[in-house]
Each structure stands twice: as C-alpha cells, then as structure tokens.
Short mmCIF file of C-alpha atoms in Angstrom, two decimals:
data_model
loop_
_atom_site.label_atom_id
_atom_site.label_comp_id
_atom_site.label_asym_id
_atom_site.label_seq_id
_atom_site.Cartn_x
_atom_site.Cartn_y
_atom_site.Cartn_z
CA MET A 129 5.41 -38.05 28.65
CA ASP A 130 4.35 -41.26 26.23
CA PRO A 131 4.47 -40.39 22.34
CA VAL A 132 0.62 -39.91 22.46
CA GLU A 133 0.09 -37.08 25.28
CA LEU A 134 3.23 -35.60 23.06
CA ALA A 135 1.40 -35.75 19.91
CA ASP A 136 -0.96 -34.01 21.41
CA LEU A 137 0.83 -30.43 22.61
CA ALA A 138 0.29 -27.96 20.85
CA ASP A 139 3.81 -26.36 19.48
CA LEU A 140 3.45 -23.13 21.26
CA VAL A 141 0.95 -21.10 24.06
CA ILE A 142 1.00 -17.53 24.63
CA ARG A 143 0.41 -17.85 27.87
CA ASP A 144 -1.80 -14.22 30.05
CA ALA A 145 -2.35 -12.26 27.08
CA ASP A 146 -4.60 -9.08 26.36
CA VAL A 147 -6.54 -10.43 23.44
CA VAL A 148 -7.36 -7.53 20.90
CA ASP A 149 -9.39 -9.82 18.47
CA GLY A 150 -9.94 -7.18 15.99
CA THR A 151 -13.51 -7.61 15.97
CA GLY A 152 -13.65 -3.97 17.60
CA ALA A 153 -15.00 -6.03 20.57
CA PRO A 154 -13.46 -5.35 24.16
CA SER A 155 -10.19 -7.32 25.11
CA TYR A 156 -10.71 -10.31 27.24
CA ARG A 157 -7.09 -12.24 28.94
CA ALA A 158 -6.67 -15.45 27.18
CA ASP A 159 -4.08 -17.83 26.68
CA VAL A 160 -3.77 -18.78 23.19
CA ALA A 161 -2.39 -22.33 21.78
CA VAL A 162 -1.32 -22.39 18.31
CA LYS A 163 -0.54 -25.86 16.44
CA GLY A 164 0.23 -26.48 12.76
CA GLY A 165 -0.02 -22.64 12.03
CA ARG A 166 -3.66 -22.41 13.66
CA ILE A 167 -4.64 -20.92 16.56
CA VAL A 168 -6.53 -24.32 18.07
CA SER A 169 -7.31 -23.50 21.21
CA ILE A 170 -8.38 -20.16 23.24
CA VAL A 171 -8.59 -20.23 26.97
CA LYS A 172 -10.42 -17.60 28.84
CA GLU A 173 -9.30 -16.19 32.45
CA ALA A 174 -7.38 -18.78 32.03
CA ALA A 175 -5.61 -18.49 35.31
CA ALA A 176 -8.35 -17.20 37.86
CA ALA A 177 -10.47 -19.82 36.49
CA GLY A 178 -8.58 -22.52 37.89
CA CYS A 179 -8.90 -24.45 34.51
CA GLN A 180 -7.45 -27.01 32.56
CA ARG A 181 -4.81 -24.88 30.79
CA PRO A 182 -3.84 -25.42 27.33
CA ARG A 183 -0.08 -27.53 27.57
CA ALA A 184 2.81 -27.29 24.81
CA ARG A 185 6.21 -27.58 23.74
CA ARG A 186 7.21 -23.95 24.01
CA GLU A 187 5.65 -21.15 26.40
CA LEU A 188 5.77 -17.78 26.76
CA ASP A 189 4.81 -15.39 29.16
CA ALA A 190 2.75 -12.18 27.42
CA GLU A 191 1.82 -10.38 30.53
CA GLY A 192 1.34 -6.64 29.96
CA LEU A 193 1.75 -7.40 26.53
CA VAL A 194 -1.72 -7.34 23.91
CA LEU A 195 -2.21 -10.34 21.39
CA SER A 196 -3.94 -9.03 18.11
CA PRO A 197 -4.20 -10.52 14.44
CA GLY A 198 -1.32 -9.34 12.39
CA PHE A 199 -1.52 -6.37 10.52
CA ILE A 200 -3.01 -6.30 7.07
CA ASP A 201 -1.50 -3.06 4.97
CA MET A 202 -4.37 -2.56 2.39
CA HIS A 203 -1.93 -0.49 0.41
CA ALA A 204 1.68 -1.72 -0.10
CA HIS A 205 4.68 -0.96 -2.91
CA SER A 206 6.28 -4.19 -2.04
CA ASP A 207 6.41 -5.69 -5.63
CA LEU A 208 10.09 -6.21 -6.19
CA ALA A 209 11.15 -5.49 -2.50
CA LEU A 210 9.70 -8.92 -1.09
CA LEU A 211 11.46 -10.28 -3.79
CA ARG A 212 14.90 -8.07 -3.32
CA ASP A 213 14.69 -8.22 0.75
CA PRO A 214 14.13 -11.39 2.45
CA ASP A 215 14.53 -9.90 6.25
CA HIS A 216 11.53 -7.09 5.11
CA SER A 217 11.82 -5.42 8.67
CA ALA A 218 10.62 -2.60 7.20
CA LYS A 219 6.85 -4.36 7.53
CA ALA A 220 7.69 -7.55 9.71
CA ALA A 221 9.15 -4.99 12.68
CA GLN A 222 6.02 -3.28 12.04
CA GLY A 223 3.83 -6.10 12.52
CA VAL A 224 2.83 -6.06 9.15
CA THR A 225 1.75 -10.15 7.79
CA LEU A 226 0.12 -9.76 4.78
CA GLU A 227 0.43 -6.76 2.07
CA VAL A 228 -2.01 -5.96 -0.11
CA ILE A 229 0.50 -5.14 -3.48
CA GLY A 230 0.16 -4.48 -7.18
CA GLN A 231 -1.12 -1.16 -6.05
CA ASP A 232 -1.70 2.65 -8.69
CA GLY A 233 -2.64 0.93 -11.84
CA LEU A 234 0.89 -0.09 -12.03
CA SER A 235 2.67 -3.20 -11.45
CA TYR A 236 4.72 -6.26 -12.64
CA ALA A 237 1.90 -8.96 -14.23
CA PRO A 238 0.40 -9.26 -16.65
CA VAL A 239 3.26 -8.42 -19.74
CA ASP A 240 5.01 -9.35 -22.37
CA ASP A 241 8.59 -8.03 -22.56
CA ARG A 242 7.86 -5.17 -24.14
CA THR A 243 5.42 -3.87 -21.73
CA LEU A 244 7.52 -5.28 -18.37
CA GLU A 245 10.44 -2.66 -19.67
CA GLU A 246 8.10 0.04 -19.77
CA VAL A 247 6.77 -0.74 -16.72
CA ARG A 248 9.73 -1.20 -14.64
CA ARG A 249 10.99 2.26 -16.34
CA ALA A 250 7.64 3.65 -15.54
CA ILE A 251 7.66 3.38 -11.73
CA THR A 252 11.79 2.64 -10.88
CA GLY A 253 11.15 5.82 -8.65
CA TRP A 254 8.30 2.85 -6.71
CA ASN A 255 10.47 -0.14 -6.84
CA GLY A 256 13.48 0.21 -8.24
CA TYR A 257 14.42 -0.50 -11.48
CA GLY A 258 15.00 -4.39 -11.05
CA ASP A 259 19.10 -5.24 -11.62
CA ASP A 260 18.53 -7.01 -9.09
CA ILE A 261 15.77 -8.87 -9.74
CA ASP A 262 14.94 -12.37 -12.25
CA PHE A 263 11.97 -11.68 -13.96
CA THR A 264 10.69 -14.90 -15.16
CA TRP A 265 7.36 -14.44 -15.12
CA ARG A 266 4.71 -12.74 -17.13
CA SER A 267 0.91 -13.78 -16.20
CA VAL A 268 -0.61 -12.84 -12.59
CA GLY A 269 -0.69 -16.21 -11.54
CA GLU A 270 3.29 -16.89 -12.38
CA TYR A 271 4.70 -13.76 -10.44
CA LEU A 272 2.01 -14.82 -7.19
CA ASP A 273 3.65 -18.36 -7.92
CA ARG A 274 7.42 -16.60 -7.39
CA LEU A 275 6.14 -15.52 -4.18
CA ASP A 276 5.65 -18.69 -3.02
CA HIS A 277 9.04 -19.59 -4.00
CA GLY A 278 10.86 -16.79 -2.71
CA PHE A 279 14.11 -17.23 -1.44
CA ASP A 280 15.02 -20.55 -2.34
CA GLY A 281 11.89 -21.76 -1.84
CA ARG A 282 11.50 -21.24 1.54
CA GLY A 283 8.67 -18.36 1.17
CA ILE A 284 9.28 -14.67 1.75
CA ALA A 285 9.02 -12.76 4.43
CA VAL A 286 5.04 -11.84 5.33
CA ASN A 287 2.55 -12.57 3.24
CA ALA A 288 0.97 -10.37 -0.09
CA ALA A 289 -1.94 -9.99 -2.06
CA TYR A 290 -1.93 -8.73 -5.37
CA LEU A 291 -4.03 -6.37 -7.34
CA ILE A 292 -4.44 -6.36 -11.29
CA PRO A 293 -2.69 -3.08 -11.91
CA GLN A 294 -5.19 -1.52 -14.81
CA GLY A 295 -2.56 0.66 -15.89
CA THR A 296 -0.53 -2.25 -16.75
CA VAL A 297 -3.28 -4.06 -18.12
CA ARG A 298 -4.15 -1.37 -20.69
CA ALA A 299 -0.55 -0.78 -21.84
CA LEU A 300 -0.25 -4.32 -22.57
CA ALA A 301 -3.64 -4.47 -25.00
CA VAL A 302 -3.49 -0.46 -26.28
CA GLY A 303 -0.49 0.57 -25.31
CA TRP A 304 0.75 4.50 -23.75
CA GLU A 305 -1.30 6.70 -25.41
CA ASP A 306 -4.04 8.79 -24.84
CA ARG A 307 -7.05 7.27 -26.92
CA GLU A 308 -9.98 4.94 -26.69
CA ALA A 309 -9.77 1.29 -27.02
CA THR A 310 -11.02 -0.54 -30.06
CA PRO A 311 -13.72 -2.94 -29.17
CA GLU A 312 -10.95 -5.67 -29.53
CA GLU A 313 -8.86 -3.91 -27.28
CA LEU A 314 -11.69 -3.54 -24.79
CA ASP A 315 -11.86 -7.45 -25.33
CA ARG A 316 -8.59 -7.72 -24.45
CA MET A 317 -8.64 -6.13 -21.23
CA ARG A 318 -11.40 -7.88 -20.28
CA GLN A 319 -10.01 -11.01 -20.91
CA LEU A 320 -6.47 -10.16 -19.34
CA VAL A 321 -8.22 -9.03 -16.01
CA ALA A 322 -10.50 -12.14 -15.71
CA GLU A 323 -7.28 -14.25 -16.17
CA GLY A 324 -5.67 -12.51 -13.73
CA MET A 325 -8.76 -12.96 -10.97
CA GLU A 326 -8.92 -16.61 -11.79
CA GLN A 327 -5.23 -16.93 -11.08
CA GLY A 328 -5.96 -15.95 -7.52
CA ALA A 329 -5.50 -11.97 -7.37
CA VAL A 330 -8.20 -10.32 -5.08
CA GLY A 331 -8.93 -6.84 -7.33
CA MET A 332 -8.15 -4.56 -9.70
CA SER A 333 -6.17 -1.26 -9.01
CA SER A 334 -6.27 2.11 -11.22
CA GLY A 335 -3.97 5.07 -11.01
CA LEU A 336 -5.62 7.52 -12.51
CA THR A 337 -3.40 10.19 -12.92
CA TYR A 338 -0.59 7.66 -14.03
CA THR A 339 0.13 7.24 -17.85
CA PRO A 340 -1.30 4.98 -19.27
CA GLY A 341 -4.23 4.06 -17.12
CA MET A 342 -5.71 8.02 -16.83
CA TYR A 343 -6.19 7.80 -20.34
CA ALA A 344 -9.51 4.73 -19.39
CA GLU A 345 -12.68 6.76 -19.92
CA ASP A 346 -15.52 5.99 -17.31
CA ALA A 347 -16.82 3.05 -19.15
CA GLU A 348 -13.48 1.30 -20.19
CA LEU A 349 -13.42 1.18 -16.47
CA ALA A 350 -16.93 -0.09 -15.35
CA GLU A 351 -16.63 -3.22 -17.54
CA LEU A 352 -13.11 -4.10 -16.45
CA CYS A 353 -14.85 -3.54 -12.82
CA ARG A 354 -18.04 -5.42 -14.40
CA VAL A 355 -15.32 -8.65 -14.47
CA VAL A 356 -13.51 -7.75 -10.97
CA ALA A 357 -16.92 -8.32 -9.40
CA VAL A 358 -17.96 -11.47 -11.16
CA HIS A 359 -14.80 -13.13 -10.19
CA GLY A 360 -15.96 -11.66 -6.17
CA GLY A 361 -13.10 -9.18 -5.91
CA TYR A 362 -12.89 -5.55 -5.43
CA TYR A 363 -11.61 -2.25 -7.00
CA CYS A 364 -9.16 0.41 -5.29
CA PRO A 365 -8.21 3.21 -7.21
CA HIS A 366 -6.42 6.32 -6.69
CA HIS A 367 -8.69 8.28 -8.87
CA ARG A 368 -8.43 11.36 -10.99
CA SER A 369 -7.95 14.13 -8.42
CA TYR A 370 -6.87 14.34 -4.61
CA GLY A 371 -6.46 18.64 -4.66
CA ALA A 372 -8.75 20.50 -6.52
CA GLY A 373 -11.32 18.09 -7.92
CA ALA A 374 -11.20 15.96 -4.83
CA LEU A 375 -14.70 15.22 -4.06
CA GLN A 376 -15.47 15.18 -7.06
CA ALA A 377 -13.19 12.33 -7.89
CA TYR A 378 -14.46 10.22 -5.46
CA GLU A 379 -17.93 10.93 -6.62
CA GLU A 380 -17.15 9.37 -10.20
CA MET A 381 -15.50 6.24 -8.55
CA VAL A 382 -18.77 5.42 -6.07
CA ALA A 383 -21.29 6.20 -9.13
CA LEU A 384 -19.06 4.33 -11.26
CA THR A 385 -18.27 1.44 -9.51
CA ARG A 386 -22.07 1.07 -8.27
CA GLU A 387 -23.37 0.57 -12.36
CA ALA A 388 -20.74 -1.83 -12.70
CA GLY A 389 -21.61 -3.77 -9.44
CA CYS A 390 -19.03 -3.98 -7.65
CA PRO A 391 -17.37 -3.13 -4.40
CA LEU A 392 -15.16 -0.60 -4.39
CA HIS A 393 -11.80 0.41 -1.42
CA LEU A 394 -10.88 3.66 -1.87
CA ALA A 395 -6.84 4.20 -2.05
CA HIS A 396 -4.93 6.29 0.45
CA ALA A 397 -8.57 8.58 1.01
CA THR A 398 -6.85 12.04 1.78
CA MET A 399 -8.39 15.23 1.48
CA ASN A 400 -5.38 16.68 1.07
CA PHE A 401 -4.16 20.33 -0.45
CA GLY A 402 -5.08 23.72 0.34
CA PRO A 403 -8.63 23.76 -1.23
CA ASN A 404 -9.32 20.79 0.75
CA LYS A 405 -8.71 22.14 4.47
CA GLY A 406 -11.21 21.13 7.29
CA ARG A 407 -13.21 19.50 4.20
CA ALA A 408 -13.13 15.55 5.44
CA PRO A 409 -16.59 15.33 6.61
CA GLU A 410 -17.72 16.11 3.06
CA LEU A 411 -16.31 12.96 1.92
CA LEU A 412 -17.80 10.72 4.69
CA ALA A 413 -21.05 12.54 3.92
CA LEU A 414 -20.58 11.25 0.78
CA LEU A 415 -19.71 7.94 1.36
CA ASP A 416 -22.35 7.46 4.23
CA ASP A 417 -25.00 8.31 1.60
CA ALA A 418 -23.64 5.67 -0.63
CA LEU A 419 -23.54 3.05 2.23
CA ALA A 420 -26.72 3.94 2.72
CA ALA A 421 -27.63 3.53 -0.18
CA GLY A 422 -26.59 0.03 -0.49
CA ALA A 423 -22.50 0.47 -2.18
CA ASP A 424 -20.11 -2.02 -0.95
CA ILE A 425 -17.06 0.41 -0.08
CA SER A 426 -14.33 0.70 2.47
CA LEU A 427 -10.92 3.28 2.30
CA ASP A 428 -7.29 3.28 3.58
CA THR A 429 -5.02 6.11 5.19
CA TYR A 430 -1.46 6.31 6.21
CA PRO A 431 -1.28 8.11 9.45
CA TYR A 432 0.79 10.96 8.34
CA THR A 433 0.23 14.57 6.68
CA PRO A 434 2.41 14.45 3.81
CA GLY A 435 1.89 12.22 0.41
CA CYS A 436 5.03 10.54 -1.54
CA THR A 437 5.28 10.48 -5.21
CA THR A 438 7.84 10.47 -8.07
CA LEU A 439 8.66 14.15 -9.17
CA ALA A 440 7.30 13.02 -12.95
CA ALA A 441 3.67 12.62 -11.17
CA LEU A 442 3.31 16.36 -10.99
CA LEU A 443 3.37 16.42 -14.46
CA PRO A 444 0.38 16.87 -16.81
CA SER A 445 -0.96 14.24 -18.38
CA TRP A 446 -0.50 15.55 -21.95
CA ALA A 447 3.10 15.37 -21.25
CA SER A 448 3.13 11.30 -20.06
CA GLU A 449 1.26 10.10 -23.65
CA GLY A 450 3.28 7.41 -25.03
CA GLY A 451 5.65 6.56 -22.09
CA PRO A 452 8.86 7.24 -20.13
CA GLU A 453 11.11 8.11 -23.49
CA ARG A 454 8.19 10.54 -24.62
CA ILE A 455 8.49 12.38 -21.75
CA LEU A 456 12.20 13.01 -21.57
CA GLY A 457 11.85 14.11 -25.12
CA ARG A 458 9.11 16.84 -24.46
CA LEU A 459 11.34 17.62 -21.04
CA THR A 460 14.44 18.75 -23.10
CA ASP A 461 12.62 20.49 -25.62
CA GLY A 462 12.71 23.95 -24.52
CA THR A 463 9.21 25.29 -26.28
CA THR A 464 7.52 22.08 -25.02
CA ALA A 465 9.25 22.63 -21.06
CA GLU A 466 8.09 25.95 -20.79
CA ARG A 467 4.52 25.09 -21.25
CA LEU A 468 5.10 22.18 -18.68
CA ARG A 469 6.46 25.04 -16.69
CA HIS A 470 3.36 26.51 -17.08
CA HIS A 471 1.03 23.66 -16.33
CA LEU A 472 2.71 23.63 -13.24
CA GLU A 473 2.78 26.56 -11.63
CA VAL A 474 0.09 28.79 -13.36
CA THR A 475 -2.36 27.00 -14.61
CA GLY A 476 -2.65 23.86 -12.18
CA SER A 477 -1.15 20.13 -13.57
CA ASP A 478 -3.86 17.40 -13.58
CA GLY A 479 -0.23 15.38 -12.27
CA CYS A 480 -0.25 18.13 -9.33
CA HIS A 481 -3.94 17.53 -9.40
CA GLY A 482 -5.71 20.92 -10.35
CA VAL A 483 -3.64 22.84 -7.62
CA PRO A 484 -0.44 25.01 -8.77
CA VAL A 485 2.54 23.42 -7.41
CA GLU A 486 4.16 24.86 -4.22
CA TRP A 487 7.80 23.99 -4.44
CA GLU A 488 8.52 24.36 -0.90
CA THR A 489 6.36 21.65 -0.06
CA ILE A 490 7.95 19.45 -2.49
CA GLU A 491 10.82 17.99 -0.76
CA ILE A 492 13.34 15.20 -2.40
CA SER A 493 13.49 12.04 -0.76
CA GLY A 494 15.23 9.64 -3.29
CA VAL A 495 17.71 9.70 -6.83
CA THR A 496 18.72 6.58 -8.75
CA GLU A 497 21.41 8.53 -9.89
CA PRO A 498 23.98 9.15 -7.37
CA ALA A 499 25.43 12.44 -8.61
CA LEU A 500 21.81 14.06 -7.36
CA ALA A 501 22.30 12.93 -4.00
CA GLU A 502 22.79 16.28 -2.66
CA TYR A 503 19.13 17.44 -3.66
CA VAL A 504 17.55 14.49 -1.10
CA GLY A 505 16.92 15.99 2.15
CA HIS A 506 15.88 19.35 0.70
CA THR A 507 12.75 20.95 -0.76
CA VAL A 508 12.71 22.00 -4.50
CA ARG A 509 12.47 25.42 -3.68
CA ASP A 510 15.33 25.36 -1.32
CA SER A 511 18.12 24.13 -3.78
CA ALA A 512 17.20 26.00 -6.37
CA ASP A 513 17.55 29.40 -4.04
CA ARG A 514 20.79 28.14 -3.06
CA ARG A 515 21.88 27.45 -6.43
CA GLY A 516 20.52 31.01 -7.76
CA GLU A 517 18.15 29.34 -10.17
CA THR A 518 14.93 29.03 -10.63
CA PRO A 519 12.47 25.95 -9.08
CA TRP A 520 11.47 24.95 -12.23
CA THR A 521 15.36 24.84 -13.54
CA VAL A 522 16.50 22.49 -10.18
CA ALA A 523 12.81 20.34 -11.37
CA ARG A 524 13.65 20.02 -14.94
CA ARG A 525 17.06 18.89 -13.96
CA LEU A 526 16.72 15.88 -11.73
CA LEU A 527 13.64 14.32 -13.95
CA VAL A 528 15.96 14.42 -17.28
CA ASP A 529 19.20 13.87 -15.29
CA ASP A 530 17.35 11.47 -12.85
CA ARG A 531 15.51 9.63 -15.98
CA LEU A 532 12.16 10.35 -13.84
CA GLY A 533 13.27 8.17 -10.70
CA THR A 534 12.95 10.80 -8.38
CA THR A 535 11.09 10.54 -5.58
CA ILE A 536 9.12 13.26 -3.60
CA LEU A 537 7.87 13.82 -0.17
CA GLN A 538 4.68 16.55 -0.58
CA HIS A 539 3.46 18.57 2.56
CA VAL A 540 0.58 18.72 1.53
CA GLY A 541 -1.93 17.39 4.41
CA HIS A 542 -4.44 18.56 7.49
CA GLU A 543 -4.38 16.73 10.85
CA GLU A 544 -7.87 17.23 11.39
CA ASN A 545 -8.33 15.40 8.15
CA VAL A 546 -6.48 12.58 8.93
CA ARG A 547 -8.02 12.22 12.28
CA THR A 548 -11.25 12.47 10.42
CA ILE A 549 -11.17 10.13 8.21
CA MET A 550 -9.23 7.50 10.25
CA ARG A 551 -12.84 7.22 12.68
CA HIS A 552 -14.90 6.26 9.91
CA PRO A 553 -16.39 2.45 10.30
CA VAL A 554 -14.93 1.55 6.53
CA HIS A 555 -11.47 2.51 7.16
CA THR A 556 -8.31 0.32 7.27
CA GLY A 557 -4.94 1.30 7.30
CA GLY A 558 -2.50 1.12 4.49
CA SER A 559 0.82 2.91 4.73
CA ASP A 560 1.58 4.20 0.56
CA GLY A 561 5.21 3.36 1.58
CA ILE A 562 7.78 3.61 -0.88
CA LEU A 563 11.36 1.62 0.14
CA GLN A 564 13.28 3.25 -2.66
CA GLY A 565 15.22 6.26 -2.09
CA THR A 566 17.66 7.99 0.35
CA LYS A 567 15.38 9.69 2.85
CA PRO A 568 11.95 7.74 1.88
CA HIS A 569 8.02 8.88 3.90
CA PRO A 570 8.41 7.39 7.50
CA ARG A 571 5.35 5.86 6.72
CA ALA A 572 6.97 2.98 5.00
CA TYR A 573 8.26 1.91 8.20
CA GLY A 574 5.82 3.24 11.22
CA THR A 575 2.72 3.36 9.52
CA PHE A 576 0.99 0.99 12.23
CA PRO A 577 2.95 2.17 15.54
CA GLN A 578 2.06 4.90 14.68
CA TYR A 579 -1.71 4.45 14.65
CA LEU A 580 -1.45 2.21 18.01
CA GLY A 581 1.03 5.00 19.44
CA ARG A 582 0.21 8.42 18.75
CA TYR A 583 -3.49 7.80 17.28
CA VAL A 584 -4.52 5.42 20.17
CA ARG A 585 -2.13 6.06 23.38
CA GLU A 586 -1.25 9.82 22.52
CA LEU A 587 -4.25 11.34 21.92
CA GLY A 588 -7.23 9.32 21.84
CA VAL A 589 -8.46 9.11 17.96
CA LEU A 590 -9.40 5.72 18.94
CA SER A 591 -10.15 3.25 20.98
CA LEU A 592 -7.82 0.34 20.99
CA GLU A 593 -10.05 -2.44 20.08
CA GLU A 594 -11.49 0.01 17.15
CA CYS A 595 -8.01 0.68 15.70
CA VAL A 596 -6.82 -2.74 15.82
CA ALA A 597 -10.58 -3.80 13.95
CA HIS A 598 -9.31 -1.51 11.48
CA LEU A 599 -5.79 -2.32 11.12
CA THR A 600 -7.22 -6.77 11.00
CA GLY A 601 -10.78 -7.34 10.87
CA ARG A 602 -11.87 -5.26 8.36
CA PRO A 603 -9.14 -5.65 5.61
CA ALA A 604 -9.62 -9.42 6.00
CA ALA A 605 -13.05 -9.03 5.30
CA ARG A 606 -12.56 -6.84 2.73
CA LEU A 607 -9.48 -9.68 1.29
CA ARG A 608 -12.48 -12.56 1.47
CA LEU A 609 -9.78 -13.67 3.89
CA PRO A 610 -12.66 -16.14 6.12
CA ASP A 611 -9.45 -17.00 8.23
CA ARG A 612 -7.20 -13.83 8.93
CA GLY A 613 -8.37 -10.97 10.79
CA ILE A 614 -9.38 -12.29 13.42
CA VAL A 615 -8.29 -14.07 16.95
CA ARG A 616 -10.24 -17.11 16.30
CA GLU A 617 -10.14 -20.63 17.11
CA GLY A 618 -9.04 -22.73 13.63
CA HIS A 619 -7.87 -19.40 12.37
CA ARG A 620 -4.07 -19.16 11.22
CA ALA A 621 -1.80 -18.01 13.27
CA ASP A 622 -0.95 -14.75 11.95
CA LEU A 623 -0.26 -13.42 15.29
CA VAL A 624 1.53 -9.64 16.43
CA LEU A 625 2.42 -8.72 19.95
CA PHE A 626 2.56 -5.61 21.84
CA ASP A 627 3.13 -3.38 24.77
CA PRO A 628 0.12 -0.65 24.55
CA ALA A 629 2.34 1.60 26.90
CA THR A 630 5.46 1.79 24.47
CA VAL A 631 4.31 0.57 20.92
CA ALA A 632 5.78 3.94 19.09
CA PRO A 633 7.40 4.52 15.51
CA GLY A 634 10.96 4.43 15.13
CA ALA A 635 10.88 6.07 11.66
CA THR A 636 10.87 9.50 11.41
CA PHE A 637 11.50 12.00 8.49
CA ASP A 638 15.29 12.53 9.93
CA GLN A 639 15.85 8.91 10.40
CA PRO A 640 12.40 7.07 7.81
CA ARG A 641 13.78 3.69 8.23
CA ALA A 642 14.00 3.57 12.43
CA LEU A 643 12.72 0.50 13.34
CA PRO A 644 9.28 0.86 16.02
CA THR A 645 9.41 0.03 19.46
CA GLY A 646 7.30 -1.90 21.19
CA ILE A 647 6.53 -5.76 18.99
CA PRO A 648 8.34 -7.95 20.43
CA TYR A 649 6.31 -10.49 19.01
CA VAL A 650 5.26 -11.50 15.68
CA LEU A 651 4.12 -14.68 13.81
CA ILE A 652 3.05 -15.42 10.59
CA ASP A 653 1.69 -19.46 9.99
CA GLY A 654 2.46 -20.10 14.18
CA ARG A 655 6.32 -19.37 13.41
CA PHE A 656 8.22 -16.18 15.03
CA VAL A 657 9.06 -14.23 12.54
CA ILE A 658 9.46 -11.24 15.02
CA GLU A 659 11.22 -13.02 18.71
CA ASP A 660 12.56 -10.75 21.42
CA GLY A 661 12.02 -7.31 19.39
CA ARG A 662 14.67 -8.85 16.42
CA ARG A 663 13.64 -10.41 12.99
CA THR A 664 14.89 -13.77 12.89
CA ASP A 665 15.18 -15.92 9.66
CA VAL A 666 11.75 -17.41 9.16
CA LEU A 667 10.27 -16.97 5.52
CA ALA A 668 6.67 -17.85 6.13
CA GLY A 669 5.20 -15.62 3.89
CA ARG A 670 3.61 -17.00 0.97
CA ALA A 671 0.94 -14.98 -1.41
CA VAL A 672 -2.11 -14.95 -0.30
CA ARG A 673 -4.72 -15.95 -3.46
CA ARG A 674 -8.40 -14.86 -3.98
CA THR A 675 -11.48 -17.17 -1.63
CA ALA A 676 -13.16 -18.36 -4.14
CA VAL A 677 -16.76 -16.71 -4.82
#
C-alpha cells in the first residue's frame, strides 16, 4: 500500500454493528469508521449492499453488539475521584464517557483558602477529605485546567463537565450564616458565577437542603440564574424537599427559573418517602404544564429505589448554621442534642425532607474513622438494638466520632415512581454515585447497565432506542454539546459497544463495587478505554467546557 493510500485509511472501522444512534430513531446495521478522534464514515447495511466498505488500520467485528454514543452521567460526584484514580472503572466500565460534576451546590471551585478547607470538611462523606489531592487551583478555570492535565499531563479516565456550586459561591461571598446576602455580597456572587461560566462551566447547581446553599431565598437564586442564562447555561437544583413538601419544592424551582429565564434541570428527580408513594404522575403533570407553557426543563434519575447521602444531611437546617465545627458543637451539647433528636424523630427535620426519620431505613454505607467500621452495612435501628441503645444515641455517636463523614443509604423509594418518571420525554440518566465508603450505593458502579439490562431487556419499561437517547443524545443537548451524544459523521468518537442480551450491572447492595458485564468496548476520542472487557491505560478524558452562546 503506497503512502497516499495509507494516509486515507481510517484509524478504526467497527464492522456490522447494530447502531443505536442516540436520537431515539430505529437501530440500523452499519460499518462505522473513526479517524482522528471523530466519526468519519457511516456505511449502512454495508455487507448486504456490496458497496465499498471503509478501510482502516484496525478492524473490529461488532456482530451481535450494539454501538451507541458514550453514556453521559448527568449527576456525578467524581470531583476528586477523577484526580485520585486514573483507572476510574466505576464509570469507564459502565460506558460512561462524560460525567457532570460540581453537583448539589458544593464542590471545590471557586474557593479561597478558608472556603476550600470548609468545603473539604463539609463534603468529606461525598469525596473524602482529599489528603491525597494537591489542591493547586482556586478558580473554576484552574480546576478545569487541572482536569485537562490529569495524571502527568495525560488526562483523566473520562470527560467531565462542571457546574458552579451555588453553596460554595455563597460560602465564599457570605459565609455559612443563615441570613440574607447584602447587596455587595450579591454582586460578588453574580461576579463569581459569571467568571465561572466564562471559564467553561456548563451551569450552576444548588443543594437547597445543604448548608450554606439552603440559606438563599428565591430572589437571590433568581439573580444568579439570570447570570447563568446570559451565558447559555442551566440551573440544576437539589431542591428544598424530596419528601413531605416535594411537589411544592418542584413548583418553586419551575417558577423561579421561568422568572429568571433560565433552563432548569432537576437533579435526581425522585418522589421518595411515604407521603409520595404513587404520586409521580402529579410531578409529571406539573412539568408537562410548564413545558406546554414554554419552559425549558429536563431532569435526571437513577434506576434504584434507595437514596444515598450523608448522615449529617438529615439534621435540621438550623443545626448546620456556621459550618461543620458549629454542627459538632451542637451535637456535643446535651440540651441542643435533645432538641435535634426531637426535630428528627418527632417534628420531621427539613434535612430529612419534612418526614420523621425512620431509623430502620437508614443504613450506614461508609465511615471515615476505621474504629466505626462495625456499623457499616447495618441500619441505625439494628445497631441500636444490638447495643441496647436508642437509635439517636447511635446516630449521634457516629456523627461526632466520624466528624460528619458518615454516609448512608436511605431505603425510602417507590418502584412505581422510578418507572413512571424514567418514561418521561425530558428524562436523562444520572448515577448520583458517591464513591466513598466501604459499602456505597451500587448505583455508582451500576446505573447505566441497570437501565439497559433491567429496565429495557427484563422489564420493557423503555425500548432500547429510547433508553439510549435518554442516556446520550438528550443529555448532550442539555449540555449544549453539538458534536457529542449522537452517532453521526463529524461527531466525536465517544462510543460504547455492548451486548443487549447480556448487559447487566455487577454491582449489588452486598457487592457494590462489582463491575458490569456485557460492555466489552468503550472509546473516548476514538481511543479504547475498555477493550475486550478490560480497562486499558488510556487517559483520553478532558474537561468539557461550555459551548459559547
């Protein structure tokens, strides 16, 4: 072969794949050629037509496999994991090629030295304290640059997009106090959000049941959303209640963003706890009415019933004022601790979404203090019964001795709600996966094969084409990524090959870090991240910055 012919060859051709392209359209059989990290040719029904088939330096026989765009995890907590773990098979092995981080209003940029330390302490349960991380950045742009550099300049395991965390912004401009921002502080927050958007963030997140983001009134949030909208981003709130006041909280977010003219993406849009059993249709009716009136709304969910958070998140909001050290001080004061117990067990803490805590539903999934490992895998109720103590005694001990780092599974979901919400046309997939802890939620390792295996193949809740669109094309559209999320000529070669007959999560509640089956190949930028079912040493991930308006 002469040099000219060699130069014309693609890098890779995937032969005879069943292409599910991410649009929701019916699948088709094709050869797909990749060169320079992009899809350069798609020849449909190539073998049957007898036409000229694309040639490449390498060929991959995809007989029996589905080729789809790489999956986009719209709600991830890999903010430090991407810099800690070059393997990151938790996501790479699922076929995830892009994660959206900076979620729930708390992450690591923008910060100053004081705020960074406070945030590290506040979300130790999500990401660890970060003793193994060199926090060389302070701005959003510097953090994204750090992701680009990754490991020795080679990059990170998968791509990542970033949401500006509104709680971190408030901590930087206002502090951790429960009060209204001054006009000067509000201007400072607007400036921080604008700078973060200009530096490449795709939007802004909030954690409106977490300190200090919860202290922002709607008028303040609307002002920040206006800045986000001007820069072409979207607002992603963990809203003020997923329990007793869930529908009102959803209504609040819809109204707020419509006033601000900002697209809305509802984070982990579940209907959990006893008061919401069977009420998913009410949520969807609310969204349908808003969509019909012109609102720009999307949402994400994980395909499981239990939730996952930190034990400290259950505390009432007043206990969190002033930050982590103030919380610990209140827990060690006997009188205040009894007041906390009453709010949790009797009144219904706003941290527990207005529902009195049911300790038999609260399973300890991880601790940062090794001496507390015996509690992991047991509910607070079980541990209390074994010790002859009250549940609050056990919970309080964990909160204090683990310095708020304890993570939990919360068994409060409803399967019919999960299925109903995932069928909605604006639905996308998000793992909400916390990677910390001895026994994390299996959604961190299993969300995407769970959709494809359980909810497509086994239950038929979604067709394969529709499910793939939920996991690829629709999230790419929300992120304003014009060359990702669809198998199309000219698009980036972020691709997954999976076996629709066998794809399934390996992760269970007993073995939460087991890897999935039936996903033999994953490519990012045309390079194999997973090959023959095994993780390669390729680090093709980079920070994915907002597309200019």
